[in-house]
Amino acid sequence: MVVKEYLTYNQIHKLCQEAAPRILRDFRPQLIIAIGGGGYVPARILRSFLKQPGSPNIPIQAIGLSLYEELYTSANGTSCSVTSPSTTSGNLAPTIIERPGTVVTRTQWLDLNSLGDMQNLVGKRILIVDEVDDTRTTLQYAVQELEKDLETARQKLGGKGDPTVLSIFVLHNKQKQKKGCLPQGMLNDNRYMAARNVEDIWICYPWEATDIDEHDRLANQQQQKAKEGSKLITAGT
């Protein structure tokens, strides 16, 4: 049975608020890059907490990377690609589920119209934001591609200037064997941060919900059960 955990916008907001002091202390980002679509909301919330008096808001750029593949699951349990839902059997409407794919697809990249030029990012401190570090494949791709583009821009400047420093923030890091990897220097320098380390569970974020009232009801129900379980443990000690 798949374990699902439902999170509310309020919980996401508090996770970002809790993480902001360390991000300011250790990362001091000059630009936020949100990986779409899960990184958009936490990136925007973070920006409010990272705003310093007398300083402008940290700009946010978005990149779109897709790793998950949609599948249709019919009533009898058979699955097919989202591109061919007609192969499901039976008259009942199929359920759409997602599973990790194997290839990262770039759907959107940095907006150079607003940045002016990639060279403007050379030597900057950049924070990459996503909602979850699952297999780490998407994060690896994002870091590698950004580093490649930034090094090309630095070479156009004659190889001058300080290196660009990339950091990562995710709401949740799933504690599982990763398929992707991050630069060892990033990990050694503590430039990777997860608000929470969690088991390999199915996390349901509020921006994915089509019925937010039902989503919040399930989230509140889970929270109430957790509180009751905590009371039972306390009473038994």
PDB file of C-alpha atoms in Angstrom:
ATOM      1  CA  MET A   1       0.000   0.000   0.000  1.00  0.00           C
ATOM      2  CA  VAL A   2       1.342   3.402  -1.015  1.00  0.00           C
ATOM      3  CA  VAL A   3       1.704   5.784   1.932  1.00  0.00           C
ATOM      4  CA  LYS A   4       0.566   9.317   1.106  1.00  0.00           C
ATOM      5  CA  GLU A   5       1.287  12.418   3.138  1.00  0.00           C
ATOM      6  CA  TYR A   6      -0.840  15.504   2.494  1.00  0.00           C
ATOM      7  CA  LEU A   7       0.690  18.914   3.154  1.00  0.00           C
ATOM      8  CA  THR A   8      -1.109  22.243   3.413  1.00  0.00           C
ATOM      9  CA  TYR A   9       0.061  25.613   2.138  1.00  0.00           C
ATOM     10  CA  ASN A  10       0.426  26.649   5.771  1.00  0.00           C
ATOM     11  CA  GLN A  11       2.877  23.815   6.420  1.00  0.00           C
ATOM     12  CA  ILE A  12       4.897  24.689   3.300  1.00  0.00           C
ATOM     13  CA  HIS A  13       4.996  28.333   4.377  1.00  0.00           C
ATOM     14  CA  LYS A  14       6.377  27.403   7.795  1.00  0.00           C
ATOM     15  CA  LEU A  15       9.018  25.092   6.317  1.00  0.00           C
ATOM     16  CA  CYS A  16      10.289  27.973   4.181  1.00  0.00           C
ATOM     17  CA  GLN A  17      10.202  30.357   7.143  1.00  0.00           C
ATOM     18  CA  GLU A  18      12.186  27.888   9.233  1.00  0.00           C
ATOM     19  CA  ALA A  19      14.823  27.418   6.508  1.00  0.00           C
ATOM     20  CA  ALA A  20      15.289  31.099   5.632  1.00  0.00           C
ATOM     21  CA  PRO A  21      17.751  32.083   8.425  1.00  0.00           C
ATOM     22  CA  ARG A  22      20.218  29.379   7.451  1.00  0.00           C
ATOM     23  CA  ILE A  23      19.876  30.215   3.757  1.00  0.00           C
ATOM     24  CA  LEU A  24      20.644  33.850   4.541  1.00  0.00           C
ATOM     25  CA  ARG A  25      23.576  32.908   6.738  1.00  0.00           C
ATOM     26  CA  ASP A  26      25.177  30.219   4.584  1.00  0.00           C
ATOM     27  CA  PHE A  27      24.042  30.825   1.001  1.00  0.00           C
ATOM     28  CA  ARG A  28      23.286  34.586   0.752  1.00  0.00           C
ATOM     29  CA  PRO A  29      21.677  34.105  -2.682  1.00  0.00           C
ATOM     30  CA  GLN A  30      21.640  36.876  -5.277  1.00  0.00           C
ATOM     31  CA  LEU A  31      19.349  34.939  -7.619  1.00  0.00           C
ATOM     32  CA  ILE A  32      16.787  32.182  -7.087  1.00  0.00           C
ATOM     33  CA  ILE A  33      16.190  29.598  -9.800  1.00  0.00           C
ATOM     34  CA  ALA A  34      12.959  27.649  -9.300  1.00  0.00           C
ATOM     35  CA  ILE A  35      12.599  24.262 -10.949  1.00  0.00           C
ATOM     36  CA  GLY A  36       9.076  24.020 -12.308  1.00  0.00           C
ATOM     37  CA  GLY A  37       6.549  23.231 -11.421  1.00  0.00           C
ATOM     38  CA  GLY A  38       7.210  22.122  -7.815  1.00  0.00           C
ATOM     39  CA  GLY A  39       9.801  24.777  -7.033  1.00  0.00           C
ATOM     40  CA  TYR A  40       7.677  27.801  -7.937  1.00  0.00           C
ATOM     41  CA  VAL A  41       5.664  28.156  -4.728  1.00  0.00           C
ATOM     42  CA  PRO A  42       8.483  27.534  -2.215  1.00  0.00           C
ATOM     43  CA  ALA A  43      10.778  29.875  -4.185  1.00  0.00           C
ATOM     44  CA  ARG A  44       8.234  32.689  -3.978  1.00  0.00           C
ATOM     45  CA  ILE A  45       7.592  32.128  -0.276  1.00  0.00           C
ATOM     46  CA  LEU A  46      11.317  32.009   0.441  1.00  0.00           C
ATOM     47  CA  ARG A  47      11.868  35.329  -1.289  1.00  0.00           C
ATOM     48  CA  SER A  48       9.625  37.069   1.245  1.00  0.00           C
ATOM     49  CA  PHE A  49      11.689  35.713   4.141  1.00  0.00           C
ATOM     50  CA  LEU A  50      15.023  36.414   2.423  1.00  0.00           C
ATOM     51  CA  LYS A  51      14.172  40.082   1.798  1.00  0.00           C
ATOM     52  CA  GLN A  52      16.557  42.343   3.709  1.00  0.00           C
ATOM     53  CA  PRO A  53      15.666  45.918   4.773  1.00  0.00           C
ATOM     54  CA  GLY A  54      16.904  48.443   2.243  1.00  0.00           C
ATOM     55  CA  SER A  55      17.700  45.769  -0.348  1.00  0.00           C
ATOM     56  CA  PRO A  56      15.656  44.862  -3.428  1.00  0.00           C
ATOM     57  CA  ASN A  57      13.832  41.556  -3.694  1.00  0.00           C
ATOM     58  CA  ILE A  58      15.959  38.669  -4.893  1.00  0.00           C
ATOM     59  CA  PRO A  59      15.009  38.009  -8.525  1.00  0.00           C
ATOM     60  CA  ILE A  60      13.492  34.638  -9.406  1.00  0.00           C
ATOM     61  CA  GLN A  61      14.111  32.770 -12.638  1.00  0.00           C
ATOM     62  CA  ALA A  62      12.343  29.570 -13.659  1.00  0.00           C
ATOM     63  CA  ILE A  63      13.540  26.491 -15.470  1.00  0.00           C
ATOM     64  CA  GLY A  64      11.268  23.652 -16.500  1.00  0.00           C
ATOM     65  CA  LEU A  65      12.496  20.075 -16.194  1.00  0.00           C
ATOM     66  CA  SER A  66      10.329  16.991 -16.509  1.00  0.00           C
ATOM     67  CA  LEU A  67      11.277  13.557 -15.226  1.00  0.00           C
ATOM     68  CA  TYR A  68       7.915  12.095 -14.246  1.00  0.00           C
ATOM     69  CA  GLU A  69       5.845  10.104 -16.719  1.00  0.00           C
ATOM     70  CA  GLU A  70       2.052   9.998 -16.466  1.00  0.00           C
ATOM     71  CA  LEU A  71       0.360   6.620 -16.676  1.00  0.00           C
ATOM     72  CA  TYR A  72      -3.267   5.620 -16.909  1.00  0.00           C
ATOM     73  CA  THR A  73      -4.358   2.809 -14.589  1.00  0.00           C
ATOM     74  CA  SER A  74      -7.588   1.070 -15.497  1.00  0.00           C
ATOM     75  CA  ALA A  75     -10.071  -0.574 -13.170  1.00  0.00           C
ATOM     76  CA  ASN A  76      -8.426  -3.976 -13.670  1.00  0.00           C
ATOM     77  CA  GLY A  77      -5.015  -2.602 -12.696  1.00  0.00           C
ATOM     78  CA  THR A  78      -3.379  -2.539 -16.124  1.00  0.00           C
ATOM     79  CA  SER A  79      -1.320   0.512 -17.034  1.00  0.00           C
ATOM     80  CA  CYS A  80      -0.472   2.316 -20.233  1.00  0.00           C
ATOM     81  CA  SER A  81       1.319   5.450 -21.291  1.00  0.00           C
ATOM     82  CA  VAL A  82      -0.519   8.742 -21.006  1.00  0.00           C
ATOM     83  CA  THR A  83      -0.133   9.087 -24.762  1.00  0.00           C
ATOM     84  CA  SER A  84      -2.367   6.076 -25.362  1.00  0.00           C
ATOM     85  CA  PRO A  85      -5.200   6.055 -22.797  1.00  0.00           C
ATOM     86  CA  SER A  86      -7.496   4.236 -25.211  1.00  0.00           C
ATOM     87  CA  THR A  87      -5.672   0.979 -24.486  1.00  0.00           C
ATOM     88  CA  THR A  88      -7.195   0.782 -21.007  1.00  0.00           C
ATOM     89  CA  SER A  89      -9.996  -1.733 -20.754  1.00  0.00           C
ATOM     90  CA  GLY A  90     -13.417  -1.401 -19.256  1.00  0.00           C
ATOM     91  CA  ASN A  91     -15.878   1.471 -19.174  1.00  0.00           C
ATOM     92  CA  LEU A  92     -14.674   3.042 -15.941  1.00  0.00           C
ATOM     93  CA  ALA A  93     -12.610   6.206 -16.280  1.00  0.00           C
ATOM     94  CA  PRO A  94      -8.913   5.463 -15.761  1.00  0.00           C
ATOM     95  CA  THR A  95      -6.933   6.973 -12.921  1.00  0.00           C
ATOM     96  CA  ILE A  96      -3.897   9.067 -13.813  1.00  0.00           C
ATOM     97  CA  ILE A  97      -0.810   8.317 -11.754  1.00  0.00           C
ATOM     98  CA  GLU A  98       2.807   9.417 -12.056  1.00  0.00           C
ATOM     99  CA  ARG A  99       5.990   7.397 -11.875  1.00  0.00           C
ATOM    100  CA  PRO A 100       9.611   8.491 -12.182  1.00  0.00           C
ATOM    101  CA  GLY A 101      10.857   8.486 -15.759  1.00  0.00           C
ATOM    102  CA  THR A 102      14.402   7.841 -16.911  1.00  0.00           C
ATOM    103  CA  VAL A 103      15.192  10.883 -19.047  1.00  0.00           C
ATOM    104  CA  VAL A 104      15.108  14.529 -17.975  1.00  0.00           C
ATOM    105  CA  THR A 105      13.342  16.744 -20.495  1.00  0.00           C
ATOM    106  CA  ARG A 106      14.125  20.457 -20.602  1.00  0.00           C
ATOM    107  CA  THR A 107      10.842  22.323 -21.139  1.00  0.00           C
ATOM    108  CA  GLN A 108      11.955  25.848 -20.158  1.00  0.00           C
ATOM    109  CA  TRP A 109      15.280  27.551 -19.502  1.00  0.00           C
ATOM    110  CA  LEU A 110      16.570  30.872 -18.194  1.00  0.00           C
ATOM    111  CA  ASP A 111      14.976  34.035 -19.557  1.00  0.00           C
ATOM    112  CA  LEU A 112      17.919  35.910 -21.031  1.00  0.00           C
ATOM    113  CA  ASN A 113      15.632  38.813 -21.991  1.00  0.00           C
ATOM    114  CA  SER A 114      15.380  39.772 -18.319  1.00  0.00           C
ATOM    115  CA  LEU A 115      18.868  38.633 -17.338  1.00  0.00           C
ATOM    116  CA  GLY A 116      20.422  40.578 -20.193  1.00  0.00           C
ATOM    117  CA  ASP A 117      23.126  37.976 -20.788  1.00  0.00           C
ATOM    118  CA  MET A 118      24.334  34.760 -19.206  1.00  0.00           C
ATOM    119  CA  GLN A 119      27.562  36.582 -18.420  1.00  0.00           C
ATOM    120  CA  ASN A 120      25.660  38.687 -15.878  1.00  0.00           C
ATOM    121  CA  LEU A 121      25.380  35.559 -13.695  1.00  0.00           C
ATOM    122  CA  VAL A 122      29.107  34.858 -13.591  1.00  0.00           C
ATOM    123  CA  GLY A 123      30.395  35.195 -10.028  1.00  0.00           C
ATOM    124  CA  LYS A 124      26.916  35.316  -8.498  1.00  0.00           C
ATOM    125  CA  ARG A 125      25.485  33.208  -5.668  1.00  0.00           C
ATOM    126  CA  ILE A 126      22.537  31.263  -7.057  1.00  0.00           C
ATOM    127  CA  LEU A 127      20.004  29.220  -5.079  1.00  0.00           C
ATOM    128  CA  ILE A 128      18.222  26.392  -6.912  1.00  0.00           C
ATOM    129  CA  VAL A 129      14.825  25.548  -5.375  1.00  0.00           C
ATOM    130  CA  ASP A 130      12.672  22.451  -5.865  1.00  0.00           C
ATOM    131  CA  GLU A 131       9.997  20.787  -3.800  1.00  0.00           C
ATOM    132  CA  VAL A 132      11.487  17.309  -3.422  1.00  0.00           C
ATOM    133  CA  ASP A 133      14.768  15.484  -3.916  1.00  0.00           C
ATOM    134  CA  ASP A 134      13.490  12.083  -4.988  1.00  0.00           C
ATOM    135  CA  THR A 135      15.920  10.227  -7.258  1.00  0.00           C
ATOM    136  CA  ARG A 136      18.175  13.336  -7.521  1.00  0.00           C
ATOM    137  CA  THR A 137      18.200  12.959 -11.319  1.00  0.00           C
ATOM    138  CA  THR A 138      16.491  16.297 -11.936  1.00  0.00           C
ATOM    139  CA  LEU A 139      18.772  18.180  -9.554  1.00  0.00           C
ATOM    140  CA  GLN A 140      21.858  16.626 -11.123  1.00  0.00           C
ATOM    141  CA  TYR A 141      20.696  17.694 -14.577  1.00  0.00           C
ATOM    142  CA  ALA A 142      19.909  21.237 -13.431  1.00  0.00           C
ATOM    143  CA  VAL A 143      23.295  21.711 -11.756  1.00  0.00           C
ATOM    144  CA  GLN A 144      25.270  20.212 -14.633  1.00  0.00           C
ATOM    145  CA  GLU A 145      23.503  22.267 -17.305  1.00  0.00           C
ATOM    146  CA  LEU A 146      23.732  25.503 -15.336  1.00  0.00           C
ATOM    147  CA  GLU A 147      27.412  24.943 -14.575  1.00  0.00           C
ATOM    148  CA  LYS A 148      28.082  24.230 -18.243  1.00  0.00           C
ATOM    149  CA  ASP A 149      26.293  27.387 -19.423  1.00  0.00           C
ATOM    150  CA  LEU A 150      27.933  29.522 -16.748  1.00  0.00           C
ATOM    151  CA  GLU A 151      31.413  28.244 -17.556  1.00  0.00           C
ATOM    152  CA  THR A 152      30.821  29.001 -21.244  1.00  0.00           C
ATOM    153  CA  ALA A 153      29.814  32.537 -20.264  1.00  0.00           C
ATOM    154  CA  ARG A 154      32.890  32.883 -18.046  1.00  0.00           C
ATOM    155  CA  GLN A 155      35.161  31.816 -20.891  1.00  0.00           C
ATOM    156  CA  LYS A 156      33.617  34.506 -23.075  1.00  0.00           C
ATOM    157  CA  LEU A 157      34.841  36.951 -20.446  1.00  0.00           C
ATOM    158  CA  GLY A 158      38.347  35.611 -20.918  1.00  0.00           C
ATOM    159  CA  GLY A 159      38.101  33.189 -18.004  1.00  0.00           C
ATOM    160  CA  LYS A 160      38.087  36.095 -15.587  1.00  0.00           C
ATOM    161  CA  GLY A 161      35.867  36.705 -12.610  1.00  0.00           C
ATOM    162  CA  ASP A 162      34.951  34.711  -9.555  1.00  0.00           C
ATOM    163  CA  PRO A 163      33.285  31.329 -10.070  1.00  0.00           C
ATOM    164  CA  THR A 164      29.519  31.190  -9.772  1.00  0.00           C
ATOM    165  CA  VAL A 165      28.379  29.441  -6.581  1.00  0.00           C
ATOM    166  CA  LEU A 166      25.331  27.179  -6.823  1.00  0.00           C
ATOM    167  CA  SER A 167      23.357  26.033  -3.776  1.00  0.00           C
ATOM    168  CA  ILE A 168      20.243  23.882  -3.475  1.00  0.00           C
ATOM    169  CA  PHE A 169      17.174  24.043  -1.252  1.00  0.00           C
ATOM    170  CA  VAL A 170      14.387  21.460  -1.284  1.00  0.00           C
ATOM    171  CA  LEU A 171      11.413  21.090   1.009  1.00  0.00           C
ATOM    172  CA  HIS A 172      11.856  17.327   1.313  1.00  0.00           C
ATOM    173  CA  ASN A 173      14.732  14.940   0.747  1.00  0.00           C
ATOM    174  CA  LYS A 174      13.641  11.335   0.404  1.00  0.00           C
ATOM    175  CA  GLN A 175      16.093   9.104   2.225  1.00  0.00           C
ATOM    176  CA  LYS A 176      16.642   6.484  -0.439  1.00  0.00           C
ATOM    177  CA  GLN A 177      19.317   5.374  -2.870  1.00  0.00           C
ATOM    178  CA  LYS A 178      19.751   8.157  -5.414  1.00  0.00           C
ATOM    179  CA  LYS A 179      20.171   7.670  -9.144  1.00  0.00           C
ATOM    180  CA  GLY A 180      21.663  11.116  -9.627  1.00  0.00           C
ATOM    181  CA  CYS A 181      24.567  12.775  -7.860  1.00  0.00           C
ATOM    182  CA  LEU A 182      25.603  16.293  -6.939  1.00  0.00           C
ATOM    183  CA  PRO A 183      29.103  17.818  -7.009  1.00  0.00           C
ATOM    184  CA  GLN A 184      31.105  16.678  -4.001  1.00  0.00           C
ATOM    185  CA  GLY A 185      32.260  20.240  -3.423  1.00  0.00           C
ATOM    186  CA  MET A 186      28.643  21.351  -3.052  1.00  0.00           C
ATOM    187  CA  LEU A 187      27.994  18.690  -0.424  1.00  0.00           C
ATOM    188  CA  ASN A 188      31.284  19.307   1.378  1.00  0.00           C
ATOM    189  CA  ASP A 189      30.567  23.047   1.561  1.00  0.00           C
ATOM    190  CA  ASN A 190      27.047  22.432   2.941  1.00  0.00           C
ATOM    191  CA  ARG A 191      25.480  24.067  -0.109  1.00  0.00           C
ATOM    192  CA  TYR A 192      22.634  21.554  -0.072  1.00  0.00           C
ATOM    193  CA  MET A 193      19.731  21.967   2.320  1.00  0.00           C
ATOM    194  CA  ALA A 194      16.490  20.074   2.848  1.00  0.00           C
ATOM    195  CA  ALA A 195      13.858  21.429   5.205  1.00  0.00           C
ATOM    196  CA  ARG A 196      12.960  17.834   6.080  1.00  0.00           C
ATOM    197  CA  ASN A 197      14.433  14.386   5.491  1.00  0.00           C
ATOM    198  CA  VAL A 198      11.612  11.891   4.958  1.00  0.00           C
ATOM    199  CA  GLU A 199      11.073   8.248   4.113  1.00  0.00           C
ATOM    200  CA  ASP A 200      10.278   7.214   0.548  1.00  0.00           C
ATOM    201  CA  ILE A 201       6.610   8.176   0.737  1.00  0.00           C
ATOM    202  CA  TRP A 202       4.201   9.808  -1.701  1.00  0.00           C
ATOM    203  CA  ILE A 203       4.080  13.498  -0.775  1.00  0.00           C
ATOM    204  CA  CYS A 204       0.932  15.303  -1.917  1.00  0.00           C
ATOM    205  CA  TYR A 205       1.628  19.027  -2.254  1.00  0.00           C
ATOM    206  CA  PRO A 206      -1.294  21.476  -2.186  1.00  0.00           C
ATOM    207  CA  TRP A 207      -0.528  22.988  -5.607  1.00  0.00           C
ATOM    208  CA  GLU A 208      -1.090  19.555  -7.156  1.00  0.00           C
ATOM    209  CA  ALA A 209      -4.632  19.314  -5.779  1.00  0.00           C
ATOM    210  CA  THR A 210      -7.658  19.735  -8.021  1.00  0.00           C
ATOM    211  CA  ASP A 211      -9.927  19.898  -4.949  1.00  0.00           C
ATOM    212  CA  ILE A 212      -8.094  21.954  -2.323  1.00  0.00           C
ATOM    213  CA  ASP A 213     -10.860  21.556   0.273  1.00  0.00           C
ATOM    214  CA  GLU A 214     -10.639  17.770   0.096  1.00  0.00           C
ATOM    215  CA  HIS A 215      -6.844  17.972   0.127  1.00  0.00           C
ATOM    216  CA  ASP A 216      -6.854  20.112   3.278  1.00  0.00           C
ATOM    217  CA  ARG A 217      -9.416  17.813   4.895  1.00  0.00           C
ATOM    218  CA  LEU A 218      -7.122  14.825   4.369  1.00  0.00           C
ATOM    219  CA  ALA A 219      -4.109  16.803   5.602  1.00  0.00           C
ATOM    220  CA  ASN A 220      -5.925  17.903   8.760  1.00  0.00           C
ATOM    221  CA  GLN A 221      -7.151  14.352   9.316  1.00  0.00           C
ATOM    222  CA  GLN A 222      -3.572  13.085   9.176  1.00  0.00           C
ATOM    223  CA  GLN A 223      -2.384  15.775  11.572  1.00  0.00           C
ATOM    224  CA  GLN A 224      -5.150  14.917  14.038  1.00  0.00           C
ATOM    225  CA  LYS A 225      -4.273  11.207  13.937  1.00  0.00           C
ATOM    226  CA  ALA A 226      -0.617  12.054  14.516  1.00  0.00           C
ATOM    227  CA  LYS A 227      -1.536  14.162  17.561  1.00  0.00           C
ATOM    228  CA  GLU A 228      -3.704  11.393  18.986  1.00  0.00           C
ATOM    229  CA  GLY A 229      -0.911   8.874  18.461  1.00  0.00           C
ATOM    230  CA  SER A 230       1.522  11.196  20.216  1.00  0.00           C
ATOM    231  CA  LYS A 231      -0.825  11.520  23.196  1.00  0.00           C
ATOM    232  CA  LEU A 232      -1.122   7.736  23.468  1.00  0.00           C
ATOM    233  CA  ILE A 233       2.660   7.350  23.468  1.00  0.00           C
ATOM    234  CA  THR A 234       3.024  10.081  26.109  1.00  0.00           C
ATOM    235  CA  ALA A 235       0.373   8.489  28.293  1.00  0.00           C
ATOM    236  CA  GLY A 236       2.108   5.132  28.063  1.00  0.00           C
ATOM    237  CA  THR A 237       5.529   6.394  29.124  1.00  0.00           C
TER     238      THR A 237
END
